[in-house]
C-alpha positions as protocol buffer text, in pm:
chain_id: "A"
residue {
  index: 1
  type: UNK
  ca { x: 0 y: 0 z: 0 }
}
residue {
  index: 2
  type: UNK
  ca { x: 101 y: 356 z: -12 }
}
residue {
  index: 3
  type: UNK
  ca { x: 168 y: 581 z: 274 }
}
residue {
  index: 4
  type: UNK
  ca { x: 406 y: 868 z: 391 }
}
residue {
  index: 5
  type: UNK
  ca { x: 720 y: 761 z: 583 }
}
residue {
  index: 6
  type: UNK
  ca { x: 1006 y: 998 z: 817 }
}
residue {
  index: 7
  type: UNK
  ca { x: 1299 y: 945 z: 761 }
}
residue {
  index: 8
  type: UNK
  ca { x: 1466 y: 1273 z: 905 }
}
residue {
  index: 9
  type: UNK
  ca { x: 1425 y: 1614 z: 954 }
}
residue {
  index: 10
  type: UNK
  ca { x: 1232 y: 1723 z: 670 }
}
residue {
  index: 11
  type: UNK
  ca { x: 1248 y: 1396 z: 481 }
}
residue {
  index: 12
  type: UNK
  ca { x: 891 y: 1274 z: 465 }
}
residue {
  index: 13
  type: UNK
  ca { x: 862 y: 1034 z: 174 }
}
residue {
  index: 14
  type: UNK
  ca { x: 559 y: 874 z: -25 }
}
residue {
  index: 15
  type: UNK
  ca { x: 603 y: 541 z: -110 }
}
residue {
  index: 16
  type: UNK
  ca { x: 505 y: 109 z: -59 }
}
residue {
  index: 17
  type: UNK
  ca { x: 507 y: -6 z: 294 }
}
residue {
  index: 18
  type: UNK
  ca { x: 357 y: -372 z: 359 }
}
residue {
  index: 19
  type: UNK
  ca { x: 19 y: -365 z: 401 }
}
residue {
  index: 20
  type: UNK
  ca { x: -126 y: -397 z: 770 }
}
residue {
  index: 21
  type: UNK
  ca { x: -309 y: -729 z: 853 }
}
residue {
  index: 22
  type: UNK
  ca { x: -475 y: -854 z: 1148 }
}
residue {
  index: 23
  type: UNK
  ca { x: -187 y: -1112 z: 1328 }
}
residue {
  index: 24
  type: UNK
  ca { x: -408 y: -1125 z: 1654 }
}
residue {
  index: 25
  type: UNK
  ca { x: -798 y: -1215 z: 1674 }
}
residue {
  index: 26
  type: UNK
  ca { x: -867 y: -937 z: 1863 }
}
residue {
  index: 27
  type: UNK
  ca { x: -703 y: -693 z: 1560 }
}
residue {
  index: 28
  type: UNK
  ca { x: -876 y: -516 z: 1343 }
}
residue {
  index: 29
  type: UNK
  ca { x: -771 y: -352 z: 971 }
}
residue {
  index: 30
  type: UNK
  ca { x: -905 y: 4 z: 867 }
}
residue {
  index: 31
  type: UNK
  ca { x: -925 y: 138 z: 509 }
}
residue {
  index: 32
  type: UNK
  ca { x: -858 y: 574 z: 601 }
}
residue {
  index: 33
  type: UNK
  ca { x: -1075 y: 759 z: 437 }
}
residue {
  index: 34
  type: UNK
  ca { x: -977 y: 1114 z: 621 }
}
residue {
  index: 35
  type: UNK
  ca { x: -632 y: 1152 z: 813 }
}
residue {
  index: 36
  type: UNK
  ca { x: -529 y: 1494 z: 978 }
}
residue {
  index: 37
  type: UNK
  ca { x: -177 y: 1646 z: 1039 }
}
residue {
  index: 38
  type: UNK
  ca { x: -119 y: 1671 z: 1369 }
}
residue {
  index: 39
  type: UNK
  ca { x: 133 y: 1897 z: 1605 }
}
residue {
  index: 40
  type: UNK
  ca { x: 291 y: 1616 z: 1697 }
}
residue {
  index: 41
  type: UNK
  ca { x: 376 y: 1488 z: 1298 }
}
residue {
  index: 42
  type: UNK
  ca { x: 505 y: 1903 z: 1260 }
}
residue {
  index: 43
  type: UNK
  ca { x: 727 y: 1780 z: 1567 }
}
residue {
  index: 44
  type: UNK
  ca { x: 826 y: 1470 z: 1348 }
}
residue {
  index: 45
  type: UNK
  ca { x: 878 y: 1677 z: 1022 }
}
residue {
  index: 46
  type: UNK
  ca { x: 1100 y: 1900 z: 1188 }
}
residue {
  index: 47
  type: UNK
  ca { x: 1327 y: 1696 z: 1339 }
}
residue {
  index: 48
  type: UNK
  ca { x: 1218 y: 1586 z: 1676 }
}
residue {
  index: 49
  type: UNK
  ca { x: 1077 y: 1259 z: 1655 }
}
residue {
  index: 50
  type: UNK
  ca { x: 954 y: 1054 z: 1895 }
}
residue {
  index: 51
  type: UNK
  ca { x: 1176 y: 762 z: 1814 }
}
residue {
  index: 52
  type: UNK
  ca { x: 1522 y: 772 z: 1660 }
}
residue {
  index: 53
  type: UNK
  ca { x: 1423 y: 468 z: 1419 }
}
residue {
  index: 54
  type: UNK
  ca { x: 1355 y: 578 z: 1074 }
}
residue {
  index: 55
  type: UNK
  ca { x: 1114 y: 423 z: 853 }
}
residue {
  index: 56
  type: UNK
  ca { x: 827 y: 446 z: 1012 }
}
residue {
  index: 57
  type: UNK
  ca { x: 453 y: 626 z: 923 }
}
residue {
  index: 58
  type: UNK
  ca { x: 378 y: 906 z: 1080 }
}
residue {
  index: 59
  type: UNK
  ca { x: -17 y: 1034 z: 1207 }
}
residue {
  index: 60
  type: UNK
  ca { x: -290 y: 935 z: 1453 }
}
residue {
  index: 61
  type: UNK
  ca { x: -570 y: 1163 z: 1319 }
}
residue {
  index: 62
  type: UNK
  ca { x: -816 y: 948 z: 1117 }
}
residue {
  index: 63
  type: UNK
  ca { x: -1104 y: 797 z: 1037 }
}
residue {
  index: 64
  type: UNK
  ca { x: -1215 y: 482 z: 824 }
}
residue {
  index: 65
  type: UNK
  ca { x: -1370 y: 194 z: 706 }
}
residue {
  index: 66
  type: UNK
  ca { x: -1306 y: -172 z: 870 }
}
residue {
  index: 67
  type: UNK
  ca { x: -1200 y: -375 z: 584 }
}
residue {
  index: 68
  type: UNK
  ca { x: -1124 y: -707 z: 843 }
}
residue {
  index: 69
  type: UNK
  ca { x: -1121 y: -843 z: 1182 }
}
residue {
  index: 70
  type: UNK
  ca { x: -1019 y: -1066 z: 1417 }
}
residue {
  index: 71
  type: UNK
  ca { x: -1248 y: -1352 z: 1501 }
}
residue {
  index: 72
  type: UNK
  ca { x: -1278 y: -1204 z: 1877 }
}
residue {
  index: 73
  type: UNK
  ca { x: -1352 y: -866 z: 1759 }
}
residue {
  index: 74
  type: UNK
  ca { x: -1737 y: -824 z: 1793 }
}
residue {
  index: 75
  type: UNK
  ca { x: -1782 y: -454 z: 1853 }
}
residue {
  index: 76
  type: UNK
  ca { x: -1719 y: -376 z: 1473 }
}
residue {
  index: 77
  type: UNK
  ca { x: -1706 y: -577 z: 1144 }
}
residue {
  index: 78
  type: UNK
  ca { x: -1603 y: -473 z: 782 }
}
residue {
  index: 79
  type: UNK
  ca { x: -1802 y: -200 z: 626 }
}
residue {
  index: 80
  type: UNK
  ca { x: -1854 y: -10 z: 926 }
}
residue {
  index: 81
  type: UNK
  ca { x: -1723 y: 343 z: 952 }
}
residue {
  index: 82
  type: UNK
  ca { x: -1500 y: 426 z: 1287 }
}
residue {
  index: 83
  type: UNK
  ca { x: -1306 y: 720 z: 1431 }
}
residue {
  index: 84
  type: UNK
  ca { x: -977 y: 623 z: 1554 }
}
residue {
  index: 85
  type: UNK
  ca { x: -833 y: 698 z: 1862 }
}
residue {
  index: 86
  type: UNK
  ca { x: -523 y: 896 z: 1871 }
}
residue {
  index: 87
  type: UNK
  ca { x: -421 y: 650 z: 2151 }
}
residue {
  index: 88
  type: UNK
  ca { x: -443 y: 264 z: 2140 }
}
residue {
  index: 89
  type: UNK
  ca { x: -434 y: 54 z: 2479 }
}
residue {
  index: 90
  type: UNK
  ca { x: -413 y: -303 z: 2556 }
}
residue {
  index: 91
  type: UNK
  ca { x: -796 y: -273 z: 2723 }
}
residue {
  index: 92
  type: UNK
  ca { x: -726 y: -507 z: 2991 }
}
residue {
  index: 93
  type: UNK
  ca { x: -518 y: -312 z: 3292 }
}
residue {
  index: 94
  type: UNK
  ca { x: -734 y: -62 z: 3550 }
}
residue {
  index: 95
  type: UNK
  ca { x: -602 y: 274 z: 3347 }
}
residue {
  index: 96
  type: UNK
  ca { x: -733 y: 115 z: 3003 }
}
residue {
  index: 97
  type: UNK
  ca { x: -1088 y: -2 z: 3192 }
}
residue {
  index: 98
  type: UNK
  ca { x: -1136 y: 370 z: 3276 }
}
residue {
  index: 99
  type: UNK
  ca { x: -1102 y: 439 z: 2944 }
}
residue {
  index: 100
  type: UNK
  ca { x: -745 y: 604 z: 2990 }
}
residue {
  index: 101
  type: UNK
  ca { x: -573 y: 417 z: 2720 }
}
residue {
  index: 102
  type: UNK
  ca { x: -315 y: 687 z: 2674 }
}
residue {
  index: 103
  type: UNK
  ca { x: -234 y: 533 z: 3060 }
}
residue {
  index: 104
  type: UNK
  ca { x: -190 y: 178 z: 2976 }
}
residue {
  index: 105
  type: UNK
  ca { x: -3 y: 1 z: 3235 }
}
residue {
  index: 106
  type: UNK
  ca { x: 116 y: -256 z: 3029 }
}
residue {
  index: 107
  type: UNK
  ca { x: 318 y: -54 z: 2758 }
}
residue {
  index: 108
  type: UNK
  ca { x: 671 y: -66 z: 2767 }
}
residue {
  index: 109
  type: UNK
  ca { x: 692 y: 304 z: 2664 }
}
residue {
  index: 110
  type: UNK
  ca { x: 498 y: 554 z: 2499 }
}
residue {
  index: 111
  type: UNK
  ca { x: 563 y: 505 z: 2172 }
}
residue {
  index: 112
  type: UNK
  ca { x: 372 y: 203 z: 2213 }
}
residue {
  index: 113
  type: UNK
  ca { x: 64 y: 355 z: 2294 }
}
residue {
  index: 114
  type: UNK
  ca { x: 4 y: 621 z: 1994 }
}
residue {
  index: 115
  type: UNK
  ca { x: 29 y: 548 z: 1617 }
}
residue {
  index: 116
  type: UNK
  ca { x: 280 y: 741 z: 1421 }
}
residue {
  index: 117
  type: UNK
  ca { x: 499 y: 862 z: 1686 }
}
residue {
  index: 118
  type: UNK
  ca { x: 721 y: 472 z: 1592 }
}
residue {
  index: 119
  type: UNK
  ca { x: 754 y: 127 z: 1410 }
}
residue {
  index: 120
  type: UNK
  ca { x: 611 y: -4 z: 1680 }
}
residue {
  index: 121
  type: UNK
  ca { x: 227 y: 134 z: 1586 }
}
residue {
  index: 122
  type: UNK
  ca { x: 249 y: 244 z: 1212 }
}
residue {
  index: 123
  type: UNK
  ca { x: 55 y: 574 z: 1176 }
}
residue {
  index: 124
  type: UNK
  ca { x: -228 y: 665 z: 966 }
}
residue {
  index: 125
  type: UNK
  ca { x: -63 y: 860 z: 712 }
}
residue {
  index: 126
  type: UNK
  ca { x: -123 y: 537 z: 478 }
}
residue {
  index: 127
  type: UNK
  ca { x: -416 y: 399 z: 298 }
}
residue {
  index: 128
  type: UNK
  ca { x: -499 y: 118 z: 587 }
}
residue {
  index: 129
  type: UNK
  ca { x: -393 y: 88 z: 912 }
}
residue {
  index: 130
  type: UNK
  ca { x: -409 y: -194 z: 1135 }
}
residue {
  index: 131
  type: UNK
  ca { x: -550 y: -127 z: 1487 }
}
residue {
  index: 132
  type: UNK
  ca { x: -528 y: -413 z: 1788 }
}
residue {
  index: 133
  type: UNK
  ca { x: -790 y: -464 z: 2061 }
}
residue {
  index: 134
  type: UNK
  ca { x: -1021 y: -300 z: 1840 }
}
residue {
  index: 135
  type: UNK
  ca { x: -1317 y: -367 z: 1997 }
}
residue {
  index: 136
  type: UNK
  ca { x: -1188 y: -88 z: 2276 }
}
residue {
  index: 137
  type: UNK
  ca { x: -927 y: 86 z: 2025 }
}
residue {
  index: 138
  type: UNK
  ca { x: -1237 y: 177 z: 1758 }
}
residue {
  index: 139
  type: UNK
  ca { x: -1521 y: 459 z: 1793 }
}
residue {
  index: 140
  type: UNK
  ca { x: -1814 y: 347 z: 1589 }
}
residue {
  index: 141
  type: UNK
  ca { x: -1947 y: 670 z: 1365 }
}
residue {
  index: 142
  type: UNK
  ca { x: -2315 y: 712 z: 1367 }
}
residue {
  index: 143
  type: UNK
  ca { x: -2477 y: 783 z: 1003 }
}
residue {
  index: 144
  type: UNK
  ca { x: -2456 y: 1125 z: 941 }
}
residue {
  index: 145
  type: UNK
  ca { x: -2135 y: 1234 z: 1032 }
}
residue {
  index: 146
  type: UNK
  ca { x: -1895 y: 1297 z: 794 }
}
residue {
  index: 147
  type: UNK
  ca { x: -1536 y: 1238 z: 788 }
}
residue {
  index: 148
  type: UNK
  ca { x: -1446 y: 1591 z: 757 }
}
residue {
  index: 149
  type: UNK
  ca { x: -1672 y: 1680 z: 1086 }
}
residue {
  index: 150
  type: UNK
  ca { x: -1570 y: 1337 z: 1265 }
}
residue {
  index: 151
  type: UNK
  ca { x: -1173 y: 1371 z: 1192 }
}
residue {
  index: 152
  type: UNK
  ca { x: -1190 y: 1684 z: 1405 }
}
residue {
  index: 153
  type: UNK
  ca { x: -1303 y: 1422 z: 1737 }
}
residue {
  index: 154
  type: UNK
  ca { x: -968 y: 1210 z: 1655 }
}
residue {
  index: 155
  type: UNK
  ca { x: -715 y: 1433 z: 1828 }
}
residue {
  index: 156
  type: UNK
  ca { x: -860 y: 1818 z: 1782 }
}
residue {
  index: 157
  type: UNK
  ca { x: -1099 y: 1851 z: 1996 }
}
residue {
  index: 158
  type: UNK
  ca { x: -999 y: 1639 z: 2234 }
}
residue {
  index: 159
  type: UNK
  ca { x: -650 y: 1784 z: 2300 }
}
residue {
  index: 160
  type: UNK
  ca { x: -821 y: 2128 z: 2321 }
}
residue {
  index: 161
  type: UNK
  ca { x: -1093 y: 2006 z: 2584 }
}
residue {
  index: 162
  type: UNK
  ca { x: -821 y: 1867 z: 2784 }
}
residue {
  index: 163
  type: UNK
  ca { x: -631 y: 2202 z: 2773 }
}
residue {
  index: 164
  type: UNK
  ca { x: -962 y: 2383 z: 2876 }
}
residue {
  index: 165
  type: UNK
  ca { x: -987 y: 2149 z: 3153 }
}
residue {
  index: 166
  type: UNK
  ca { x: -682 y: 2173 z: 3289 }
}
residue {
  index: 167
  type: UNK
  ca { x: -651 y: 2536 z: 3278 }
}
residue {
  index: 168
  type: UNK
  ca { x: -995 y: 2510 z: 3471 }
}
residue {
  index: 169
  type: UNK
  ca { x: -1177 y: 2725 z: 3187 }
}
């Protein structure tokens, strides 16, 4: 598939990565339909990455269309449209039950737990992108919401609500 890849300080490249597939039953693959550019992909572009591998594709803004599943995953199945989480947890520890998967006690570090920022969880700067525990790590969209109004709830909105919040605004 195609997708954008870092590879250094101003060295974002287009080009064929492997396509994602589901390797766990509780996986899910997404076809994007809408991806947004990030601060944290400007932070990438311009040098300060989150990981010193190169290689890998950048972005966690996006929304989609599940094109396969695990056979655990019963939340979602292929066809239907989902917002993506900037953040992706492994569901199971106390932090990831609250529904603070940016938390997850089980990561090994942070690059772990958001796409795009490493190897480790290829970003969404590509036409697919495979997302595990998906039946916690997928939003279902309702009809009627577009992907230009629902790409805004990926990352947007909800890094500005948590700024209002903690400013106490």
């Amino acid at each position: 598939m195609k997708a954008l890849t870092y590879h250094g300080r101003h060295d974002i490249r287009y080009g064929d990565v492997p396509d994602p597939a589901v390797t766990s039953p509780t996986d899910a693959v997404v076809q994007v339909t809408a991806a947004g550019i990030c601060g944290s992909d400007l932070h990438i572009y311009g040098g300060n990455p989150f990981s010193p591998e190169l290689g890998y594709t950048p972005g966690h803004e996006c929304v989609g269309v599940v094109v396969d599943t695990g056979g655990q995953v019963t939340r979602v199945k292929p066809g239907d449209r989902v917002l993506v989480p900037a953040s992706a947890g492994c569901t199971r520890c106390r932090s990831c039950a609250a529904g603070f998967t940016a938390r997850c006690e089980r990561a090994k570090s942070s690059t772990e737990l958001c796409y795009g920022v490493s190897p480790q969880l290829p970003g969404s700067q590509a036409q697919a992108l495979a997302v595990p525990y998906a039946d916690v790590n997928l939003v279902p969209l309702p009809e009627g919401i577009s992907d230009e109004a629902a790409i805004v709830l990926t990352d947007n909105a909800p890094t500005a609500w948590y700024g209002c919040r903690r400013a106490r605004i």
